[in-house]
CSV table of C-alpha atoms in Angstrom, one decimal:
chain,number,residue,atom,x,y,z
A,1434,MET,CA,27.4,-15.2,26.0
A,1435,SER,CA,25.2,-17.9,25.8
A,1436,PHE,CA,25.5,-20.9,23.4
A,1437,ALA,CA,23.1,-19.9,21.7
A,1438,GLU,CA,23.8,-16.4,21.3
A,1439,GLN,CA,26.9,-17.3,20.4
A,1440,GLY,CA,25.7,-19.2,17.3
A,1441,TYR,CA,23.3,-16.5,16.5
A,1442,GLU,CA,26.3,-14.2,16.1
A,1443,GLU,CA,28.1,-16.1,14.0
A,1444,MET,CA,25.2,-16.1,11.7
A,1445,LEU,CA,25.2,-13.1,11.7
A,1446,LEU,CA,28.7,-12.2,10.6
A,1447,GLU,CA,28.5,-14.8,8.2
A,1448,GLU,CA,25.2,-13.3,6.4
A,1449,ALA,CA,27.4,-9.8,6.6
A,1450,ALA,CA,30.5,-11.3,4.9
A,1451,ASP,CA,28.1,-12.9,2.2
A,1452,ILE,CA,26.6,-9.6,1.7
A,1453,ALA,CA,29.6,-7.8,1.4
A,1454,HIS,CA,31.0,-11.0,-1.5
A,1455,VAL,CA,27.6,-9.6,-3.8
A,1456,ALA,CA,28.4,-6.6,-3.1
A,1457,GLN,CA,32.2,-7.0,-4.9
A,1458,GLU,CA,31.2,-9.4,-7.2
A,1459,SER,CA,28.3,-6.7,-8.4
A,1460,ARG,CA,31.2,-3.9,-8.5
A,1461,GLN,CA,33.2,-5.8,-10.5
A,1462,ALA,CA,30.9,-6.8,-13.3
A,1463,ALA,CA,29.2,-3.6,-13.2
A,1464,GLU,CA,32.5,-1.8,-13.5
A,1465,ALA,CA,32.7,-3.9,-16.8
A,1466,GLY,CA,29.4,-2.6,-18.4
A,1467,ASP,CA,26.8,-5.1,-17.3
A,1468,ALA,CA,23.8,-3.3,-16.7
A,1469,ALA,CA,22.0,-6.3,-14.1
A,1470,ALA,CA,24.9,-5.8,-11.6
A,1471,GLN,CA,24.7,-1.6,-11.6
A,1472,LEU,CA,21.3,-2.1,-10.5
A,1473,GLN,CA,21.9,-4.7,-8.0
A,1474,LEU,CA,25.1,-2.3,-6.8
A,1475,ALA,CA,22.9,0.5,-6.5
A,1476,ARG,CA,20.4,-1.0,-4.8
A,1477,CYS,CA,23.7,-2.1,-2.5
A,1478,TYR,CA,24.7,1.5,-1.6
A,1479,LEU,CA,20.9,2.7,-1.8
A,1480,THR,CA,20.5,0.5,0.6
A,1481,GLY,CA,23.8,0.0,2.6
A,1482,SER,CA,23.8,-3.7,2.2
A,1483,GLY,CA,27.5,-4.6,1.8
A,1484,VAL,CA,29.1,-1.0,1.2
A,1485,PRO,CA,28.5,2.5,2.7
A,1486,GLN,CA,24.8,3.9,2.4
A,1487,SER,CA,25.4,6.5,-0.2
A,1488,THR,CA,22.3,7.7,-2.3
A,1489,THR,CA,25.2,9.6,-4.8
A,1490,GLN,CA,26.6,6.9,-5.7
A,1491,GLY,CA,23.4,4.4,-5.7
A,1492,ILE,CA,21.7,7.2,-8.0
A,1493,LYS,CA,25.2,7.4,-9.9
A,1494,TRP,CA,25.1,3.3,-10.7
A,1495,LEU,CA,21.4,3.0,-11.4
A,1496,ARG,CA,21.1,5.7,-13.9
A,1497,LYS,CA,24.1,3.6,-15.9
A,1498,SER,CA,21.9,0.5,-15.8
A,1499,ALA,CA,19.4,2.8,-17.4
A,1500,ASP,CA,21.3,4.6,-19.7
A,1501,GLN,CA,21.8,1.0,-21.0
A,1502,GLY,CA,18.1,0.3,-21.9
A,1503,PHE,CA,17.5,-2.3,-18.5
A,1504,ALA,CA,14.2,-1.9,-17.7
A,1505,ASP,CA,14.1,-2.4,-13.7
A,1506,ALA,CA,16.9,0.3,-13.5
A,1507,GLN,CA,14.3,2.4,-15.8
A,1508,SER,CA,11.3,1.5,-13.6
A,1509,TYR,CA,13.0,1.7,-10.1
A,1510,LEU,CA,14.8,4.7,-11.5
A,1511,ALA,CA,11.6,6.9,-12.3
A,1512,GLU,CA,10.5,5.9,-8.9
A,1513,CYS,CA,13.6,7.5,-7.5
A,1514,TYR,CA,12.3,10.7,-9.4
A,1515,TYR,CA,8.4,10.5,-8.1
A,1516,LEU,CA,9.5,9.8,-4.4
A,1517,GLY,CA,12.3,12.1,-4.6
A,1518,LYS,CA,14.9,9.3,-3.8
A,1519,GLY,CA,18.4,11.0,-4.0
A,1520,VAL,CA,17.2,13.4,-6.9
A,1521,GLN,CA,15.4,16.1,-6.9
A,1522,LYS,CA,11.5,15.0,-7.0
A,1523,ASP,CA,10.1,15.4,-10.7
A,1524,ALA,CA,6.8,14.0,-11.6
A,1525,VAL,CA,7.8,14.6,-15.1
A,1526,GLU,CA,10.7,12.7,-15.5
A,1527,ALA,CA,9.8,9.5,-13.2
A,1528,CYS,CA,7.1,9.3,-16.2
A,1529,ARG,CA,9.8,9.6,-18.8
A,1530,TRP,CA,11.9,6.6,-17.2
A,1531,TRP,CA,8.2,4.4,-17.2
A,1532,VAL,CA,7.4,5.1,-20.7
A,1533,LYS,CA,11.2,4.2,-21.5
A,1534,ALA,CA,10.4,0.7,-19.0
A,1535,ALA,CA,7.0,0.1,-20.0
A,1536,ALA,CA,8.1,0.4,-23.9
A,1537,GLN,CA,9.7,-3.0,-22.7
A,1538,ASN,CA,6.4,-4.3,-21.3
A,1539,HIS,CA,7.5,-4.0,-17.9
A,1540,MET,CA,4.7,-4.7,-15.4
A,1541,GLU,CA,5.6,-1.7,-13.2
A,1542,ALA,CA,6.2,0.6,-15.4
A,1543,MET,CA,2.9,0.3,-17.3
A,1544,TYR,CA,0.6,0.2,-14.1
A,1545,ARG,CA,2.6,3.1,-12.8
A,1546,LEU,CA,2.1,5.0,-16.3
A,1547,GLY,CA,-1.4,4.5,-16.5
A,1548,MET,CA,-1.9,5.3,-12.8
A,1549,ALA,CA,-0.3,8.9,-13.5
A,1550,HIS,CA,-2.5,9.0,-16.6
A,1551,LEU,CA,-5.7,9.1,-14.4
A,1552,SER,CA,-4.0,11.5,-12.1
A,1553,GLY,CA,-2.5,13.9,-14.6
A,1554,GLU,CA,0.9,13.4,-12.3
A,1555,GLY,CA,3.9,13.9,-14.8
A,1556,VAL,CA,2.0,13.6,-18.2
A,1557,ARG,CA,-1.2,15.0,-19.1
A,1558,GLN,CA,-4.5,13.4,-17.3
A,1559,ASN,CA,-6.0,11.2,-19.5
A,1560,ASP,CA,-8.6,8.8,-18.4
A,1561,THR,CA,-8.4,6.6,-21.8
A,1562,LEU,CA,-5.1,6.2,-22.2
A,1563,GLY,CA,-4.9,5.8,-18.0
A,1564,LEU,CA,-7.6,3.0,-18.8
A,1565,ALA,CA,-5.8,1.1,-21.6
A,1566,TRP,CA,-2.4,0.7,-19.3
A,1567,LEU,CA,-4.2,-0.5,-16.5
A,1568,GLN,CA,-6.3,-3.5,-19.1
A,1569,ARG,CA,-3.2,-4.3,-20.2
A,1570,THR,CA,-1.3,-4.7,-16.9
A,1571,ALA,CA,-5.1,-6.4,-15.7
A,1572,ALA,CA,-5.0,-8.6,-18.3
A,1573,ALA,CA,-1.7,-9.6,-17.7
A,1574,GLY,CA,-2.5,-10.9,-13.9
A,1575,TYR,CA,-0.4,-8.0,-12.5
A,1576,PRO,CA,-2.3,-7.5,-8.9
A,1577,GLU,CA,-2.1,-3.8,-8.2
A,1578,ALA,CA,-3.6,-3.2,-11.9
A,1579,LEU,CA,-6.2,-5.6,-11.6
A,1580,TYR,CA,-6.8,-3.9,-7.8
A,1581,SER,CA,-7.1,-0.4,-9.3
A,1582,LEU,CA,-9.0,-1.5,-12.7
A,1583,GLY,CA,-11.8,-2.6,-10.2
A,1584,PHE,CA,-12.1,0.6,-7.9
A,1585,CYS,CA,-11.9,2.4,-11.1
A,1586,ARG,CA,-15.0,0.3,-12.2
A,1587,LEU,CA,-16.4,0.6,-9.1
A,1588,GLN,CA,-16.2,4.3,-9.0
A,1589,GLY,CA,-17.1,4.9,-12.6
A,1590,VAL,CA,-13.9,6.0,-14.3
A,1591,GLY,CA,-13.7,7.0,-17.8
A,1592,GLY,CA,-17.4,7.2,-17.7
A,1593,VAL,CA,-18.0,3.0,-17.8
A,1594,LYS,CA,-19.2,1.9,-14.1
A,1595,ASN,CA,-19.4,-1.1,-14.0
A,1596,PHE,CA,-20.1,-3.2,-10.7
A,1597,GLY,CA,-20.2,-6.8,-12.2
A,1598,GLU,CA,-16.5,-6.8,-13.4
A,1599,ALA,CA,-15.2,-4.6,-10.2
A,1600,ALA,CA,-16.0,-7.6,-8.0
A,1601,VAL,CA,-14.7,-10.3,-10.5
A,1602,LEU,CA,-11.3,-7.9,-10.7
A,1603,PHE,CA,-11.1,-7.9,-7.3
A,1604,GLU,CA,-12.0,-11.6,-7.1
A,1605,LYS,CA,-8.4,-12.1,-9.4
A,1606,ALA,CA,-6.5,-9.5,-7.2
A,1607,ALA,CA,-8.0,-11.1,-3.6
A,1608,ALA,CA,-6.4,-14.3,-4.8
A,1609,THR,CA,-2.9,-13.2,-5.0
A,1610,GLY,CA,-3.5,-12.0,-1.8
A,1611,HIS,CA,-3.7,-8.2,-2.1
A,1612,ALA,CA,-5.3,-6.9,1.1
A,1613,ASP,CA,-6.4,-3.6,-0.2
A,1614,ALA,CA,-8.7,-5.8,-3.3
A,1615,SER,CA,-9.5,-8.7,-0.5
A,1616,PHE,CA,-11.5,-6.1,1.7
A,1617,TRP,CA,-13.5,-4.5,-1.4
A,1618,LEU,CA,-14.0,-7.9,-2.3
A,1619,GLY,CA,-15.2,-9.1,1.3
A,1620,PHE,CA,-17.1,-5.3,1.1
A,1621,CYS,CA,-18.6,-5.8,-2.4
A,1622,LYS,CA,-20.0,-9.4,-1.3
A,1623,LEU,CA,-21.2,-8.2,2.2
A,1624,HIS,CA,-23.6,-5.7,0.7
A,1625,GLY,CA,-24.3,-7.6,-3.1
A,1626,VAL,CA,-22.3,-4.9,-5.1
A,1627,GLY,CA,-22.1,-6.9,-8.5
A,1628,THR,CA,-22.0,-10.0,-7.1
A,1629,GLU,CA,-24.4,-12.6,-4.7
A,1630,ARG,CA,-24.7,-11.8,-0.9
A,1631,LYS,CA,-23.0,-14.1,0.7
A,1632,PRO,CA,-21.8,-12.2,4.4
A,1633,ALA,CA,-20.7,-15.3,5.9
A,1634,GLU,CA,-18.2,-15.3,3.4
A,1635,ALA,CA,-18.1,-12.4,3.8
A,1636,ILE,CA,-16.9,-11.9,7.0
A,1637,SER,CA,-14.3,-14.4,6.2
A,1638,ILE,CA,-12.2,-12.6,3.5
A,1639,LEU,CA,-12.5,-9.5,5.7
A,1640,GLU,CA,-10.8,-10.6,8.2
A,1641,ARG,CA,-8.1,-12.2,5.8
A,1642,ALA,CA,-7.7,-9.1,4.2
A,1643,ALA,CA,-7.7,-7.1,7.9
A,1644,ASP,CA,-4.6,-10.3,8.7
A,1645,GLY,CA,-3.1,-8.6,5.8
A,1646,LEU,CA,-3.1,-5.4,7.8
A,1647,SER,CA,-6.0,-4.0,5.7
A,1648,ALA,CA,-7.0,-0.4,7.8
A,1649,PRO,CA,-10.6,-0.3,5.8
A,1650,ALA,CA,-11.2,-4.2,6.2
A,1651,MET,CA,-10.6,-3.8,10.4
A,1652,VAL,CA,-13.5,-0.7,10.3
A,1653,GLN,CA,-15.7,-2.8,8.5
A,1654,LEU,CA,-15.2,-5.7,10.6
A,1655,GLY,CA,-15.6,-3.2,12.8
A,1656,ARG,CA,-18.9,-2.1,11.8
A,1657,CYS,CA,-20.7,-5.7,11.4
A,1658,TYR,CA,-19.6,-6.5,15.0
A,1659,GLU,CA,-21.0,-3.2,16.0
A,1660,ILE,CA,-24.4,-3.4,14.3
A,1661,GLY,CA,-24.6,-7.5,13.6
A,1662,ILE,CA,-24.1,-7.4,9.8
A,1663,ALA,CA,-23.3,-11.3,9.2
A,1664,VAL,CA,-22.7,-12.1,12.4
A,1665,LYS,CA,-23.6,-11.8,16.4
A,1666,ALA,CA,-23.6,-8.4,17.6
A,1667,ASP,CA,-21.0,-8.1,20.2
A,1668,ALA,CA,-19.5,-4.2,21.1
A,1669,GLU,CA,-15.9,-5.8,22.8
A,1670,LYS,CA,-14.7,-7.3,19.2
A,1671,ALA,CA,-16.1,-3.9,17.9
A,1672,PHE,CA,-13.7,-1.8,20.1
A,1673,ASP,CA,-11.0,-4.5,19.4
A,1674,TRP,CA,-10.7,-3.8,15.7
A,1675,TYR,CA,-11.4,-0.2,15.7
A,1676,TRP,CA,-8.3,-0.3,17.9
A,1677,THR,CA,-6.2,-1.9,15.9
A,1678,GLY,CA,-7.6,-0.1,12.7
A,1679,ALA,CA,-6.7,3.1,14.6
A,1680,ARG,CA,-3.1,1.5,15.3
A,1681,MET,CA,-2.8,1.1,11.2
A,1682,GLY,CA,-3.6,4.8,11.6
A,1683,SER,CA,-7.2,4.9,9.8
A,1684,SER,CA,-8.7,7.8,10.6
A,1685,GLU,CA,-12.0,6.3,10.2
A,1686,ALA,CA,-11.1,3.7,12.9
A,1687,CYS,CA,-9.9,6.8,15.6
A,1688,TYR,CA,-13.4,8.6,15.2
A,1689,ARG,CA,-14.9,5.1,15.9
A,1690,LEU,CA,-12.8,4.4,18.5
A,1691,GLY,CA,-13.9,7.8,19.9
A,1692,LEU,CA,-17.1,6.6,20.0
A,1693,MET,CA,-17.0,3.7,21.5
A,1694,LEU,CA,-15.0,5.3,24.6
A,1695,GLN,CA,-17.6,8.1,24.8
A,1696,GLU,CA,-20.2,5.8,24.8
A,1697,GLY,CA,-18.7,3.0,27.1
A,1698,ARG,CA,-19.6,0.6,24.4
A,1699,GLY,CA,-17.7,-2.4,24.0
A,1700,CYS,CA,-15.2,-0.8,27.2
A,1701,LYS,CA,-15.5,1.3,30.0
A,1702,PRO,CA,-16.6,5.1,29.2
A,1703,ASN,CA,-14.0,7.3,29.1
A,1704,ARG,CA,-14.1,10.8,27.8
A,1705,GLN,CA,-10.3,11.5,27.8
A,1706,LYS,CA,-9.1,8.8,26.0
A,1707,ALA,CA,-12.0,9.6,23.8
A,1708,ALA,CA,-10.9,13.2,22.8
A,1709,LYS,CA,-7.3,11.5,22.2
A,1710,TRP,CA,-9.1,9.4,19.2
A,1711,PHE,CA,-11.1,12.4,18.1
A,1712,LYS,CA,-8.1,14.9,17.9
A,1713,GLN,CA,-6.0,12.0,16.0
A,1714,ALA,CA,-9.3,11.3,13.4
A,1715,ALA,CA,-9.3,15.3,13.6
A,1716,GLU,CA,-5.5,15.7,12.7
A,1717,LYS,CA,-6.6,13.3,9.8
A,1718,GLY,CA,-9.2,15.6,8.0
A,1719,HIS,CA,-12.4,13.5,9.6
A,1720,THR,CA,-15.1,16.2,10.1
A,1721,ARG,CA,-17.0,14.4,12.6
A,1722,ALA,CA,-14.7,14.2,14.9
A,1723,GLN,CA,-13.8,18.2,14.5
A,1724,HIS,CA,-17.7,18.4,15.7
A,1725,LYS,CA,-17.4,15.8,17.8
A,1726,LEU,CA,-13.8,17.5,19.1
A,1727,GLU,CA,-15.7,20.9,19.6
A,1728,GLU,CA,-19.0,19.7,21.1
A,1729,GLN,CA,-16.9,18.4,24.0
A,1730,ASN,CA,-14.9,21.4,24.2
A,1731,ASN,CA,-18.3,23.4,25.0
């Protein structure tokens, strides 16, 4: 073993010892009734950090903390019920815990409760209540709420469509590094939706969104380079953006990558590979990709 490898091994051992020490300290405080420590111990068990991984023990300590009224634990327990992590999946029970945490102004809980009312999952569907929760958390600068409220304004949820407000909300969320908000901000500036059309600035914003792993931004950049929107048309760059988006799981990127391969734009034509990407898009429910597969098979 080299000196560097030995040093790395020692660092790992020290880190493991530190984690185990934190877990032990959390256990002592948790057993004494400290709600924050109970949450920390729950996280240790759920992730296997410093203790053997155990969802049973994790949920046990998480519930103890939540039952004491600790908002972070209540919101985390709600998430467990929503996802079915360590407990039976139950959207109604998830919302019950989010309500408890939201009553203490817990940002994540208020946001999730708003989204639940908009979807009607776990609570009765109510656009007015859903938007009210989003507005409250957005006013506090919560990035997810800023983005979601912007999307609601863009789509006209609750009968209120306001492109200008949507663009402002996307810009505020994008300033925090929110990749999806950055995509929509770039889209708005590219097409002049709710804001002044600024193509060059839009491309820069879309590139930042793509760097933040926004697949829609990758597809939009691919389209820009494919047909020359705000940039010089470049089929190879378009192909690269579609390929990156497809690797991220975007059905639209898979479909457009298939088209490029089928037609030999930005790459050598390859019908076999094109069919592979059409199939991946079709399996995700992409209708045009399904039609392309049918055409190839006829």
